[in-house]
mmCIF file with all atom_site columns, C-alpha atoms in Angstrom:
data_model
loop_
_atom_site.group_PDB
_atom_site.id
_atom_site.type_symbol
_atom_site.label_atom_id
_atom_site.label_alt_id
_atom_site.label_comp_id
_atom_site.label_asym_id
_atom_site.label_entity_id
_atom_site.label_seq_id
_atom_site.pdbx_PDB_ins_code
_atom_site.Cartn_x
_atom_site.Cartn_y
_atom_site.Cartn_z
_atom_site.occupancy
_atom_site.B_iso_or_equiv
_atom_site.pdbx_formal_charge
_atom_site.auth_seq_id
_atom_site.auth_comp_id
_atom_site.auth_asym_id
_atom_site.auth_atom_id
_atom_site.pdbx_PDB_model_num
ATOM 1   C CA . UNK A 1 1   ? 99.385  93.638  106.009 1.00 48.00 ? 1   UNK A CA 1
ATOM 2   C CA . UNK A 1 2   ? 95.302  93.038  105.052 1.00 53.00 ? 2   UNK A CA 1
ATOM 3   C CA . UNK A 1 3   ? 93.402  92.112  107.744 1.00 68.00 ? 3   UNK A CA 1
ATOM 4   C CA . UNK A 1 4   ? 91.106  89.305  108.074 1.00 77.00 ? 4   UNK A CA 1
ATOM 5   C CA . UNK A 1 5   ? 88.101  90.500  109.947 1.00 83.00 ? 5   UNK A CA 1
ATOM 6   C CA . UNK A 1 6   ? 86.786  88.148  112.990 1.00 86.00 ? 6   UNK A CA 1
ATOM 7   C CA . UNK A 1 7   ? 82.981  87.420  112.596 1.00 90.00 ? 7   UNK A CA 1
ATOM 8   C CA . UNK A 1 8   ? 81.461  88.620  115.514 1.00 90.00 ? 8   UNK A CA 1
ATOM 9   C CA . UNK A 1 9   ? 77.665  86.999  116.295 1.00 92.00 ? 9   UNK A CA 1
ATOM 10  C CA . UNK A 1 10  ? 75.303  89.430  117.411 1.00 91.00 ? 10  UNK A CA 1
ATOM 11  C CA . UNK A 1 11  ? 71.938  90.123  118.094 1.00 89.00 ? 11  UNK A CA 1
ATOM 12  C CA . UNK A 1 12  ? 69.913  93.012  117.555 1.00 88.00 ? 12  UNK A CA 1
ATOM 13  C CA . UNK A 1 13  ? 68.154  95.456  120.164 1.00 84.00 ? 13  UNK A CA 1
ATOM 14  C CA . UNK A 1 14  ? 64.694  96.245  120.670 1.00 80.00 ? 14  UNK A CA 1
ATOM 15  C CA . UNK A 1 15  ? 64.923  97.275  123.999 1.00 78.00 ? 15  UNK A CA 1
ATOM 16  C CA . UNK A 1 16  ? 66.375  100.318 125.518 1.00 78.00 ? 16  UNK A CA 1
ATOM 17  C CA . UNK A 1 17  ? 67.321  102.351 128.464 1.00 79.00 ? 17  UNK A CA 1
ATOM 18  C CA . UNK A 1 18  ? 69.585  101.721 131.657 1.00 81.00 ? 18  UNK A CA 1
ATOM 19  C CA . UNK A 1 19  ? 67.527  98.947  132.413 1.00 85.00 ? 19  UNK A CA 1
ATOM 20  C CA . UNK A 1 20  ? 67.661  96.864  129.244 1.00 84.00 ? 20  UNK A CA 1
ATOM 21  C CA . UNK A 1 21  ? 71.385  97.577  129.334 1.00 83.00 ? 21  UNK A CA 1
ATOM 22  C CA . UNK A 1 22  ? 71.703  96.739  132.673 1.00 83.00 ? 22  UNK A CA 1
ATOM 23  C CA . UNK A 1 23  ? 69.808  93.235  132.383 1.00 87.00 ? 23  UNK A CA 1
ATOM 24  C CA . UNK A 1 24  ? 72.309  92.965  128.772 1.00 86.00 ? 24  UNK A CA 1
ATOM 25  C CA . UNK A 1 25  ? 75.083  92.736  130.846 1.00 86.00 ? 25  UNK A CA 1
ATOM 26  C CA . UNK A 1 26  ? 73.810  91.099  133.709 1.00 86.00 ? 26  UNK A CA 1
ATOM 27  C CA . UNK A 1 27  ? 73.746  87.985  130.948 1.00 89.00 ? 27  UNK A CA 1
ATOM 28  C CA . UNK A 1 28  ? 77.187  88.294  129.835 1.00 89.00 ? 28  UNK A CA 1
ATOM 29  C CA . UNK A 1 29  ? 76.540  90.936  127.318 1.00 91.00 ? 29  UNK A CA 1
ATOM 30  C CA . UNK A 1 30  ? 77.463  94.280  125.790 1.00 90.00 ? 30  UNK A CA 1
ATOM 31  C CA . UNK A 1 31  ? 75.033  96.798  124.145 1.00 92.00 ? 31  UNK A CA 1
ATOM 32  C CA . UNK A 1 32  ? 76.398  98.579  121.040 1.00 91.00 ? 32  UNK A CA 1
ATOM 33  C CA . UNK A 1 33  ? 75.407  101.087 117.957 1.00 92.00 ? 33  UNK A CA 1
ATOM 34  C CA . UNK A 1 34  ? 76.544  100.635 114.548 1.00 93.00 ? 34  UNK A CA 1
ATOM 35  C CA . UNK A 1 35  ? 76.708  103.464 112.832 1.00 89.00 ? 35  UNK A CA 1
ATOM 36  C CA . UNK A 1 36  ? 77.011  104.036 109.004 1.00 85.00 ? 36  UNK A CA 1
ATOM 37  C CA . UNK A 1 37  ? 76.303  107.297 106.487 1.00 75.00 ? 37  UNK A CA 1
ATOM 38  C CA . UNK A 1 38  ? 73.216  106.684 104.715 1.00 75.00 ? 38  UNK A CA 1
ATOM 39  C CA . UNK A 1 39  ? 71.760  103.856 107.014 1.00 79.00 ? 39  UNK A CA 1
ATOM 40  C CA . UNK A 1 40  ? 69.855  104.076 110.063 1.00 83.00 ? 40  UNK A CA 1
ATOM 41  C CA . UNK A 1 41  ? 71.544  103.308 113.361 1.00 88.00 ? 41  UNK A CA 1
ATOM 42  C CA . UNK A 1 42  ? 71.824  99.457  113.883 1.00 90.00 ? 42  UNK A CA 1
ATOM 43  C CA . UNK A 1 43  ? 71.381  98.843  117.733 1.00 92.00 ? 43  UNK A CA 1
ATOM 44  C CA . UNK A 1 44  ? 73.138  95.211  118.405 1.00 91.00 ? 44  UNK A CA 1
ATOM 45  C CA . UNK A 1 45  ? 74.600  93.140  121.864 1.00 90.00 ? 45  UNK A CA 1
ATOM 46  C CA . UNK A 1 46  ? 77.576  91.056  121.620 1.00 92.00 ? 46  UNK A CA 1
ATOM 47  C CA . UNK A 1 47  ? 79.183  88.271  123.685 1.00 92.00 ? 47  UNK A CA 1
ATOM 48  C CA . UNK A 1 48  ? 81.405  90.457  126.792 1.00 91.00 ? 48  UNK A CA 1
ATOM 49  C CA . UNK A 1 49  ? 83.955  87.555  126.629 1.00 90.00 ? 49  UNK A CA 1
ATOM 50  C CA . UNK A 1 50  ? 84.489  87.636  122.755 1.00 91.00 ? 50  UNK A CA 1
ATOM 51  C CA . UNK A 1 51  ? 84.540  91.143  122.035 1.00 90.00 ? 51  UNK A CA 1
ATOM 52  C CA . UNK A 1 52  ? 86.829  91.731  125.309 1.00 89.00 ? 52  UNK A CA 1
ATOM 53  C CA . UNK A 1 53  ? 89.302  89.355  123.845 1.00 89.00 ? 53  UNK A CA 1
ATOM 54  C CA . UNK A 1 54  ? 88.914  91.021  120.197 1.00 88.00 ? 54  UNK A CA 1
ATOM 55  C CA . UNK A 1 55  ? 89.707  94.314  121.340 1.00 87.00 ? 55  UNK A CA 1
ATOM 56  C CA . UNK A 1 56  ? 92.151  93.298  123.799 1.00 86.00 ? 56  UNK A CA 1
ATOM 57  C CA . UNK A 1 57  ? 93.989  91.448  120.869 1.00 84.00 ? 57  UNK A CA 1
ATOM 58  C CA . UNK A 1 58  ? 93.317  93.595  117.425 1.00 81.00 ? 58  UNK A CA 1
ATOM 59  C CA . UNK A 1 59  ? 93.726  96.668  119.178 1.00 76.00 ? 59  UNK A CA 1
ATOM 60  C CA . UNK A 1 60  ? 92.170  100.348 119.516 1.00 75.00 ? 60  UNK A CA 1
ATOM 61  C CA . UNK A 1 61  ? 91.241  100.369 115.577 1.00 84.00 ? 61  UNK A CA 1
ATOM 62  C CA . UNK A 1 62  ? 89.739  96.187  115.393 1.00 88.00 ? 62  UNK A CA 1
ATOM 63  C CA . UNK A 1 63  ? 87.900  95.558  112.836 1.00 90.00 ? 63  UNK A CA 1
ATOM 64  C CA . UNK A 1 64  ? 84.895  93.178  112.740 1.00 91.00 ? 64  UNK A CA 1
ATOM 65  C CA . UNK A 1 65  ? 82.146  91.560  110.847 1.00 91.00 ? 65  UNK A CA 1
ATOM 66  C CA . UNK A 1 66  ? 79.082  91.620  112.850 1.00 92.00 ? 66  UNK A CA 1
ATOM 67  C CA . UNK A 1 67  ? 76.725  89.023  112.013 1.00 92.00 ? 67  UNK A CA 1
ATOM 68  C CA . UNK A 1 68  ? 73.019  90.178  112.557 1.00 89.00 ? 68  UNK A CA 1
ATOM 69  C CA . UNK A 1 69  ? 69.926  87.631  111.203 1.00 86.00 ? 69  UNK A CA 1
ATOM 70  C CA . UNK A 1 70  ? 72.504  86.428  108.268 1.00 85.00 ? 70  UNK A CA 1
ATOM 71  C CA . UNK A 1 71  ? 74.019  89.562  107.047 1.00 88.00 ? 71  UNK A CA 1
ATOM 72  C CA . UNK A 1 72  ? 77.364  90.065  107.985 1.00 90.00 ? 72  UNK A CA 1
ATOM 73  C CA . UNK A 1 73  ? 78.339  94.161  108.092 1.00 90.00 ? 73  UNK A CA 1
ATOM 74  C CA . UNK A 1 74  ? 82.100  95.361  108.098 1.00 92.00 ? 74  UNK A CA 1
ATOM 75  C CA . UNK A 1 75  ? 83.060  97.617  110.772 1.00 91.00 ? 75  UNK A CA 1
ATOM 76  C CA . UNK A 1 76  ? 85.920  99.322  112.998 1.00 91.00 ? 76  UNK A CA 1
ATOM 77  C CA . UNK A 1 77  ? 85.342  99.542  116.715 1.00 90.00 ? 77  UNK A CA 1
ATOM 78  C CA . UNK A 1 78  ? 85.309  103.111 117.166 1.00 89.00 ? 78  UNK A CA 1
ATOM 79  C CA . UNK A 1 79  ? 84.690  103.487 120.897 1.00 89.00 ? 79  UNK A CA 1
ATOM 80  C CA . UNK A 1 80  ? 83.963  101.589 123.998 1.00 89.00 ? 80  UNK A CA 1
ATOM 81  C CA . UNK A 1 81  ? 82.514  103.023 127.494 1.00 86.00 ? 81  UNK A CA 1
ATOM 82  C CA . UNK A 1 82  ? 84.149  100.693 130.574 1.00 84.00 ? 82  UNK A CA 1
ATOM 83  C CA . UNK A 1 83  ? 83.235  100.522 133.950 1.00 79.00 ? 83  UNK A CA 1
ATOM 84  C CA . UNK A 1 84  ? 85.492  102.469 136.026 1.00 82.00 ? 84  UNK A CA 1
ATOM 85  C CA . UNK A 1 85  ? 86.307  99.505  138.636 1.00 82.00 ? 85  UNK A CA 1
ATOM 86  C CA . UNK A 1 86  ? 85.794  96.470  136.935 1.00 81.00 ? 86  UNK A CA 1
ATOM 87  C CA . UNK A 1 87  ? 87.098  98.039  133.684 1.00 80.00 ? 87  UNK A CA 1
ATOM 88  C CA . UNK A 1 88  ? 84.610  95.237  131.627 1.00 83.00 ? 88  UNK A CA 1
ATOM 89  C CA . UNK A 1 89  ? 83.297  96.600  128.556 1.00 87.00 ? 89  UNK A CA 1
ATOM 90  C CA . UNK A 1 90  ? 79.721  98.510  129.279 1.00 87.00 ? 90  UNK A CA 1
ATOM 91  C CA . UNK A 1 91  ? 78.933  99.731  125.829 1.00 91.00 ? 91  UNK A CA 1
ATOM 92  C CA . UNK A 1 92  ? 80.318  99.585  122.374 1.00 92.00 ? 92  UNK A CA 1
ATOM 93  C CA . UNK A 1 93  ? 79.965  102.114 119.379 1.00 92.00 ? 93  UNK A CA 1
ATOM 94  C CA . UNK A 1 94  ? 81.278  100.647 115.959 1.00 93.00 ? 94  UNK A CA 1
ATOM 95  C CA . UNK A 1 95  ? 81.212  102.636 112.427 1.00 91.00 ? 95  UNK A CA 1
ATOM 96  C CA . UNK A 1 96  ? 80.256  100.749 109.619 1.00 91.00 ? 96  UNK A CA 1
ATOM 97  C CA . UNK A 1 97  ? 82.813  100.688 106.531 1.00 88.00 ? 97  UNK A CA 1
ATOM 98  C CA . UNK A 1 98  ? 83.249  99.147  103.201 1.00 88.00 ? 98  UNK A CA 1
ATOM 99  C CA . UNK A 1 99  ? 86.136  97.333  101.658 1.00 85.00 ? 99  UNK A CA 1
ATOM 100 C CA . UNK A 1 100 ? 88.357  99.628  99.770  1.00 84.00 ? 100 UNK A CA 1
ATOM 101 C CA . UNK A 1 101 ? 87.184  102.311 102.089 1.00 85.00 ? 101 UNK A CA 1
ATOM 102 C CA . UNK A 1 102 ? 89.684  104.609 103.601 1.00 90.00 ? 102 UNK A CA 1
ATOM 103 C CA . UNK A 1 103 ? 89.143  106.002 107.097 1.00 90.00 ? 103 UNK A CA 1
ATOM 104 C CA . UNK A 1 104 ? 90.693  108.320 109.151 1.00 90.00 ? 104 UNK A CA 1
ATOM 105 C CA . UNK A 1 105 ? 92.842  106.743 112.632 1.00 90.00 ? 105 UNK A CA 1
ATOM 106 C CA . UNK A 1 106 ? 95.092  107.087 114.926 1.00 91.00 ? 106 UNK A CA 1
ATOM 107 C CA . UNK A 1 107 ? 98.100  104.595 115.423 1.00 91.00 ? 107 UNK A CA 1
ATOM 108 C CA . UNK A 1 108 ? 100.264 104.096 118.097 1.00 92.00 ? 108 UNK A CA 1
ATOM 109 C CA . UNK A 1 109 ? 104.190 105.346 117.737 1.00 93.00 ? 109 UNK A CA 1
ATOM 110 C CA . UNK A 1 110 ? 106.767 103.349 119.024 1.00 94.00 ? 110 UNK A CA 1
ATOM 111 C CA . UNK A 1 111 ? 110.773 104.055 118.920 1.00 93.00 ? 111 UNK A CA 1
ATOM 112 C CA . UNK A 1 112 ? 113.561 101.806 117.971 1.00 93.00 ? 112 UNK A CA 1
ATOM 113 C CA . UNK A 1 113 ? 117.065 101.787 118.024 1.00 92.00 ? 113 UNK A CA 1
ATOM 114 C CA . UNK A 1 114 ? 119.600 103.946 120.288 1.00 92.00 ? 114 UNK A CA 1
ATOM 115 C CA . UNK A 1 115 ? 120.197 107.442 120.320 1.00 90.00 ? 115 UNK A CA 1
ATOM 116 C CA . UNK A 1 116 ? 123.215 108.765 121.167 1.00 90.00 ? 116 UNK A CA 1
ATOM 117 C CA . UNK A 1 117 ? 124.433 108.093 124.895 1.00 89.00 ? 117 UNK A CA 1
ATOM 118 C CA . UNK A 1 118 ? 124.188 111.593 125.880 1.00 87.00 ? 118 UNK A CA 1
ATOM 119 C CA . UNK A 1 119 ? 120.639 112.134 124.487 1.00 89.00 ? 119 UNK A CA 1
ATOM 120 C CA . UNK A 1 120 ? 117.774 111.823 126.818 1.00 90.00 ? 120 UNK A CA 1
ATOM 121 C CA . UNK A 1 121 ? 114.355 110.581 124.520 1.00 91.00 ? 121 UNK A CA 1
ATOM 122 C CA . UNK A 1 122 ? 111.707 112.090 125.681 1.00 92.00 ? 122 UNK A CA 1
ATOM 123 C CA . UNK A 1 123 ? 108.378 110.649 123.240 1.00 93.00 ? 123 UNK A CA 1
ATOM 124 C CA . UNK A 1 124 ? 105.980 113.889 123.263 1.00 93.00 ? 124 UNK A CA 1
ATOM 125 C CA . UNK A 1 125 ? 103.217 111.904 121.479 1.00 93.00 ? 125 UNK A CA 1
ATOM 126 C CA . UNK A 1 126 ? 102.750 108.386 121.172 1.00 92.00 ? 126 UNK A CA 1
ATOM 127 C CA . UNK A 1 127 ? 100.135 108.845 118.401 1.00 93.00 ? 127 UNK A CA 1
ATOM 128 C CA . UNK A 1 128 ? 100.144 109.427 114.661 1.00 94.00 ? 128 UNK A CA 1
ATOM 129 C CA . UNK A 1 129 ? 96.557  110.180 112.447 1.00 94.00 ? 129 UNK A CA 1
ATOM 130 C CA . UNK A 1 130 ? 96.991  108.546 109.256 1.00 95.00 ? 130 UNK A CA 1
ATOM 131 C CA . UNK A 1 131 ? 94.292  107.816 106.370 1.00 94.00 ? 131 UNK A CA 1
ATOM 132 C CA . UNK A 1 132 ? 94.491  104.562 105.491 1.00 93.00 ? 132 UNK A CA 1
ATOM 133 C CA . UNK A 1 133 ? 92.314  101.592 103.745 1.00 91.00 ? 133 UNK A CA 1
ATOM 134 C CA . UNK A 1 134 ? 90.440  100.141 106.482 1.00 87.00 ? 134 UNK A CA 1
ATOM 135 C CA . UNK A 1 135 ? 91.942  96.825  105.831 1.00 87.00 ? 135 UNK A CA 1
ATOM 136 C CA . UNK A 1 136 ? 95.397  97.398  106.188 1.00 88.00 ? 136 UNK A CA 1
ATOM 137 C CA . UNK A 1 137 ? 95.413  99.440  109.296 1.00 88.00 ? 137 UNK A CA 1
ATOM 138 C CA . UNK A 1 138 ? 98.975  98.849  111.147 1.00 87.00 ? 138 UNK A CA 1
ATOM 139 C CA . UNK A 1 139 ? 99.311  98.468  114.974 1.00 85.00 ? 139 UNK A CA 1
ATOM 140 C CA . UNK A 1 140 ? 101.972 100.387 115.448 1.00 89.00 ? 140 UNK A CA 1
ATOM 141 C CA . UNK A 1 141 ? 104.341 102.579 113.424 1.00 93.00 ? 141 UNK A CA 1
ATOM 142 C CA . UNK A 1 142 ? 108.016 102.268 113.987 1.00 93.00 ? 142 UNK A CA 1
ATOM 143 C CA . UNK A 1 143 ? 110.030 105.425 114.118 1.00 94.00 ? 143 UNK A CA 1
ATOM 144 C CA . UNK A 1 144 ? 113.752 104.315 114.002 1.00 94.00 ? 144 UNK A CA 1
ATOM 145 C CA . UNK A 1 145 ? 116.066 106.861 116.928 1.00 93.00 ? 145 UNK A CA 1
ATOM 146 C CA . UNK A 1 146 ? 119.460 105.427 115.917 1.00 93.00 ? 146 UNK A CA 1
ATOM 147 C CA . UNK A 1 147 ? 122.208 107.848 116.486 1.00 90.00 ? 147 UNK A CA 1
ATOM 148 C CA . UNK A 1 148 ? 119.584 110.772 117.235 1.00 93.00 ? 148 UNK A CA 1
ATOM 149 C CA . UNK A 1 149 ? 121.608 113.307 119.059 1.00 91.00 ? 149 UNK A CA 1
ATOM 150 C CA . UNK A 1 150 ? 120.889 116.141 121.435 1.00 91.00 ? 150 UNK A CA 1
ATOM 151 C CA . UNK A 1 151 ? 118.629 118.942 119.301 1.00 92.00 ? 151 UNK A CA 1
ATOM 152 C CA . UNK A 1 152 ? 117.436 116.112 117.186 1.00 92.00 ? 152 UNK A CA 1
ATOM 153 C CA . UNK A 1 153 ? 113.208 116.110 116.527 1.00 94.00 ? 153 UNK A CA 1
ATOM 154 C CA . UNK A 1 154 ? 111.570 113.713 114.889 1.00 94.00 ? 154 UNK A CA 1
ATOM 155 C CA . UNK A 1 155 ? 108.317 114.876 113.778 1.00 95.00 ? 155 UNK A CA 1
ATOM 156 C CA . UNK A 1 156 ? 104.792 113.006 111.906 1.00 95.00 ? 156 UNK A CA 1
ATOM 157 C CA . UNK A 1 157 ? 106.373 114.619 108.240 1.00 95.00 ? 157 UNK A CA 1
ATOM 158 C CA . UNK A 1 158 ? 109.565 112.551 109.416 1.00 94.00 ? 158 UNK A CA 1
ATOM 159 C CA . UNK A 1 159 ? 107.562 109.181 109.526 1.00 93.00 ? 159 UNK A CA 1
ATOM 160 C CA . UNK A 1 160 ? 107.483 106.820 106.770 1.00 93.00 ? 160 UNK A CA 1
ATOM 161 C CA . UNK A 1 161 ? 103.970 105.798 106.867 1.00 93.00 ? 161 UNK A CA 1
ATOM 162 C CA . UNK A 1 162 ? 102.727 102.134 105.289 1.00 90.00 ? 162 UNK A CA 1
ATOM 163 C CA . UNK A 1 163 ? 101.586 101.394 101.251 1.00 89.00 ? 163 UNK A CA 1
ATOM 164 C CA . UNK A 1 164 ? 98.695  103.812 100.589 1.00 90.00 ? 164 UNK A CA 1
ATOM 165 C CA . UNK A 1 165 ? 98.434  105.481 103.961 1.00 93.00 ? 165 UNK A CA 1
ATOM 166 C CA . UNK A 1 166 ? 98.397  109.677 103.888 1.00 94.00 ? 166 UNK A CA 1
ATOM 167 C CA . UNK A 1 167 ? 99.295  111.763 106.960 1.00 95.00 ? 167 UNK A CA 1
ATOM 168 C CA . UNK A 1 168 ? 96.883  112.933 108.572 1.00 95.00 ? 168 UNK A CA 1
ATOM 169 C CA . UNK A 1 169 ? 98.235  114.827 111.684 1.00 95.00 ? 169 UNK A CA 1
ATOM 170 C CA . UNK A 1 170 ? 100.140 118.682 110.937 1.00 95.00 ? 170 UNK A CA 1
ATOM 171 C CA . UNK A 1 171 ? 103.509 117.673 109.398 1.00 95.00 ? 171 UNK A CA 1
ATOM 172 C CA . UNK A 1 172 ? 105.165 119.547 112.896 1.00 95.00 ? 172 UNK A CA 1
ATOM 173 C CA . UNK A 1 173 ? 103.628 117.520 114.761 1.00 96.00 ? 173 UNK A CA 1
ATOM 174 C CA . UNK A 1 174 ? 106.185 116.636 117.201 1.00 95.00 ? 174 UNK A CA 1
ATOM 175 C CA . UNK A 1 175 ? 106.733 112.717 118.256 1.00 95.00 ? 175 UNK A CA 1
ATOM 176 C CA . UNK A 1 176 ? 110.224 112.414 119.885 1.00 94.00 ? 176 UNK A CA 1
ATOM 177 C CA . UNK A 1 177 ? 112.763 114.781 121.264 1.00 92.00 ? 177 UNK A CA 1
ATOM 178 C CA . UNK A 1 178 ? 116.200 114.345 121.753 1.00 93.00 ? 178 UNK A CA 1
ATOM 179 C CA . UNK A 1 179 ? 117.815 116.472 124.704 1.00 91.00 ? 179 UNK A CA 1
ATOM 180 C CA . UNK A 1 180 ? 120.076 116.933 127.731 1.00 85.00 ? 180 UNK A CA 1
ATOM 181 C CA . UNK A 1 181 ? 119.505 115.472 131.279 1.00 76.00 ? 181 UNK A CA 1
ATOM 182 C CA . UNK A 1 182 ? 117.873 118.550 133.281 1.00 65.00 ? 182 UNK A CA 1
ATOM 183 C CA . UNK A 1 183 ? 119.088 119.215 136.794 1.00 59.00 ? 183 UNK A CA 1
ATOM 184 C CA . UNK A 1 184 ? 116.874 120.682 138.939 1.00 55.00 ? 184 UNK A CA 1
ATOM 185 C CA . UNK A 1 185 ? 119.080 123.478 140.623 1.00 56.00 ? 185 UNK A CA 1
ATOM 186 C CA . UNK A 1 186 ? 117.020 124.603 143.782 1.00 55.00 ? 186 UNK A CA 1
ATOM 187 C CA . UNK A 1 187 ? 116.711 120.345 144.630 1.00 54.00 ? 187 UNK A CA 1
ATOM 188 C CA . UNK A 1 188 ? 120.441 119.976 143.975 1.00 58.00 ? 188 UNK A CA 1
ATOM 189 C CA . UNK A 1 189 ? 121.113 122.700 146.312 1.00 58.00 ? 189 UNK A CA 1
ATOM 190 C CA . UNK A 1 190 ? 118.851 121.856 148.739 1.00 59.00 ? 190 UNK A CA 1
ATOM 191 C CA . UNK A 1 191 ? 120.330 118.302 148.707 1.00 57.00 ? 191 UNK A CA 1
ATOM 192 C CA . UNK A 1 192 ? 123.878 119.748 149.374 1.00 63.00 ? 192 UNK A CA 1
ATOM 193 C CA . UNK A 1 193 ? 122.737 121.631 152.182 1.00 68.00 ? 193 UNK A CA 1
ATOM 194 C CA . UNK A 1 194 ? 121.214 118.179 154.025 1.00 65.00 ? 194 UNK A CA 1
ATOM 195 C CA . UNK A 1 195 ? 124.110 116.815 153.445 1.00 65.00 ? 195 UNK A CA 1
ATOM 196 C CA . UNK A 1 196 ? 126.328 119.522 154.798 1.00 63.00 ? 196 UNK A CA 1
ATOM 197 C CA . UNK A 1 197 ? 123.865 119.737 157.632 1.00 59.00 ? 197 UNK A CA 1
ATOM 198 C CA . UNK A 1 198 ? 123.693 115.773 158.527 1.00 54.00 ? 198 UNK A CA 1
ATOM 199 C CA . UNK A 1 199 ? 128.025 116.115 158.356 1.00 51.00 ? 199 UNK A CA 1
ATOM 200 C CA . UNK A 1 200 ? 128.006 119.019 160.897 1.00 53.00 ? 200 UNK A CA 1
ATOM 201 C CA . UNK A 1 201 ? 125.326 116.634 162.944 1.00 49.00 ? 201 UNK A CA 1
ATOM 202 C CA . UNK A 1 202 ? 127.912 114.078 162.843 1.00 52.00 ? 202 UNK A CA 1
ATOM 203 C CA . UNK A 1 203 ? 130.867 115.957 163.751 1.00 49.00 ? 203 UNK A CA 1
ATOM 204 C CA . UNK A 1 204 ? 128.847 117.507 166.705 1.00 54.00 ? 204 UNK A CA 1
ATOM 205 C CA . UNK A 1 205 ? 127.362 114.187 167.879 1.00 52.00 ? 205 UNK A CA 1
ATOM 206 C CA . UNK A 1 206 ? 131.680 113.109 167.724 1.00 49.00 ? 206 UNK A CA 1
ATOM 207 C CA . UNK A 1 207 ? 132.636 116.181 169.846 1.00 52.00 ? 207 UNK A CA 1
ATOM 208 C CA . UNK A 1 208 ? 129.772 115.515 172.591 1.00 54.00 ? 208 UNK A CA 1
ATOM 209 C CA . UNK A 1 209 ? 130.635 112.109 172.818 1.00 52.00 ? 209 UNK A CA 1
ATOM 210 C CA . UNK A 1 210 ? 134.335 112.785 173.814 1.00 53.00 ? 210 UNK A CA 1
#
């Protein structure tokens, strides 16, 4: 499915430093770098509020049109520094694309379906690297688990990927696996014994009493 990019007003940086980032946010705002092959870096601030809510909504891969002095410039959030209590958004780095580009991502993996009853799913990676045009760039990829039974793997070759994306990640690259429910032996045992021990309790607590 193409996406529609969400304009994103911005204005551009002449200041630097902790400080100017510090007063930046202070007013409600987020520094960030654009960067593109070919052009020099493009050092921007955005609304906090708007480009919270964008990546909060489009996801780890959003893409955007920043609008600097009229010119509006295509790019993919790429990363994003937050503050360790708040969490808000203290700095933003987006690369710069072009329509009909393909980049390079990683999208989340999620499962559907049942496996067998017996099987326990246990999801090794929740990512999958994919190349893909920078427009159609999924959410999430759906691996289907129906019927998967114990010794089952599903693995990135075993995903089918969307319209015009490549894989990206090794082919044995392992996303779900499909085993048996593990007992710990030394806990079971040591469970037995407590219990043996809390019985003999009892009965001694039974024999004192009489």
């Amino acid at each position: 499915m193409a996406i529609t990019p969400v304009v994103v007003p911005g204005q551009k940086r002449e200041e630097f430093g902790k400080g100017a980032a510090r007063r930046l946010r202070r007013d409600g705002r987020i520094p960030g770098v654009l960067y593109e092959a070919g052009i020099d870096n493009i050092h921007f601030s955005v609304d906090r509020i708007e480009m919270t809510s964008i990546v909060r909504n489009e996801g780890v891969n959003a893409i955007v049109e920043l609008e600097l002095d009229g010119e509006k410039l295509l790019a993919m959030v790429k990363h994003i520094d937050q503050n360790v209590i708040t969490l808000d958004i203290d700095h933003i780095d987006l690369l710069g694309i072009k329509r009909g580009e393909k980049v390079v991502v990683e999208v989340p993996v999620v499962t559907v379906g049942e496996a067998h009853p017996d099987a326990v799913v246990l999801v090794e990676s929740d990512l999958i690297e994919i190349e893909i045009d920078a427009l159609n760039i999924p959410d999430e990829i759906e691996v289907n688990i129906d019927g998967k039974e114990i010794g089952d793997l599903i693995t990135a070759a075993d995903v089918t990927l969307p319209e015009g994306a490549e894989l990206v990640s090794a082919p044995d690259h392992l996303l779900v696996n499909f085993t048996y429910e593990q007992v710990d032996e030394d806990l079971e045992a040591a469970a037995e014994e407590a219990e043996e021990g809390g019985a003999e309790a009892g009965a001694e607590s039974t024999e004192e009493a009489e």
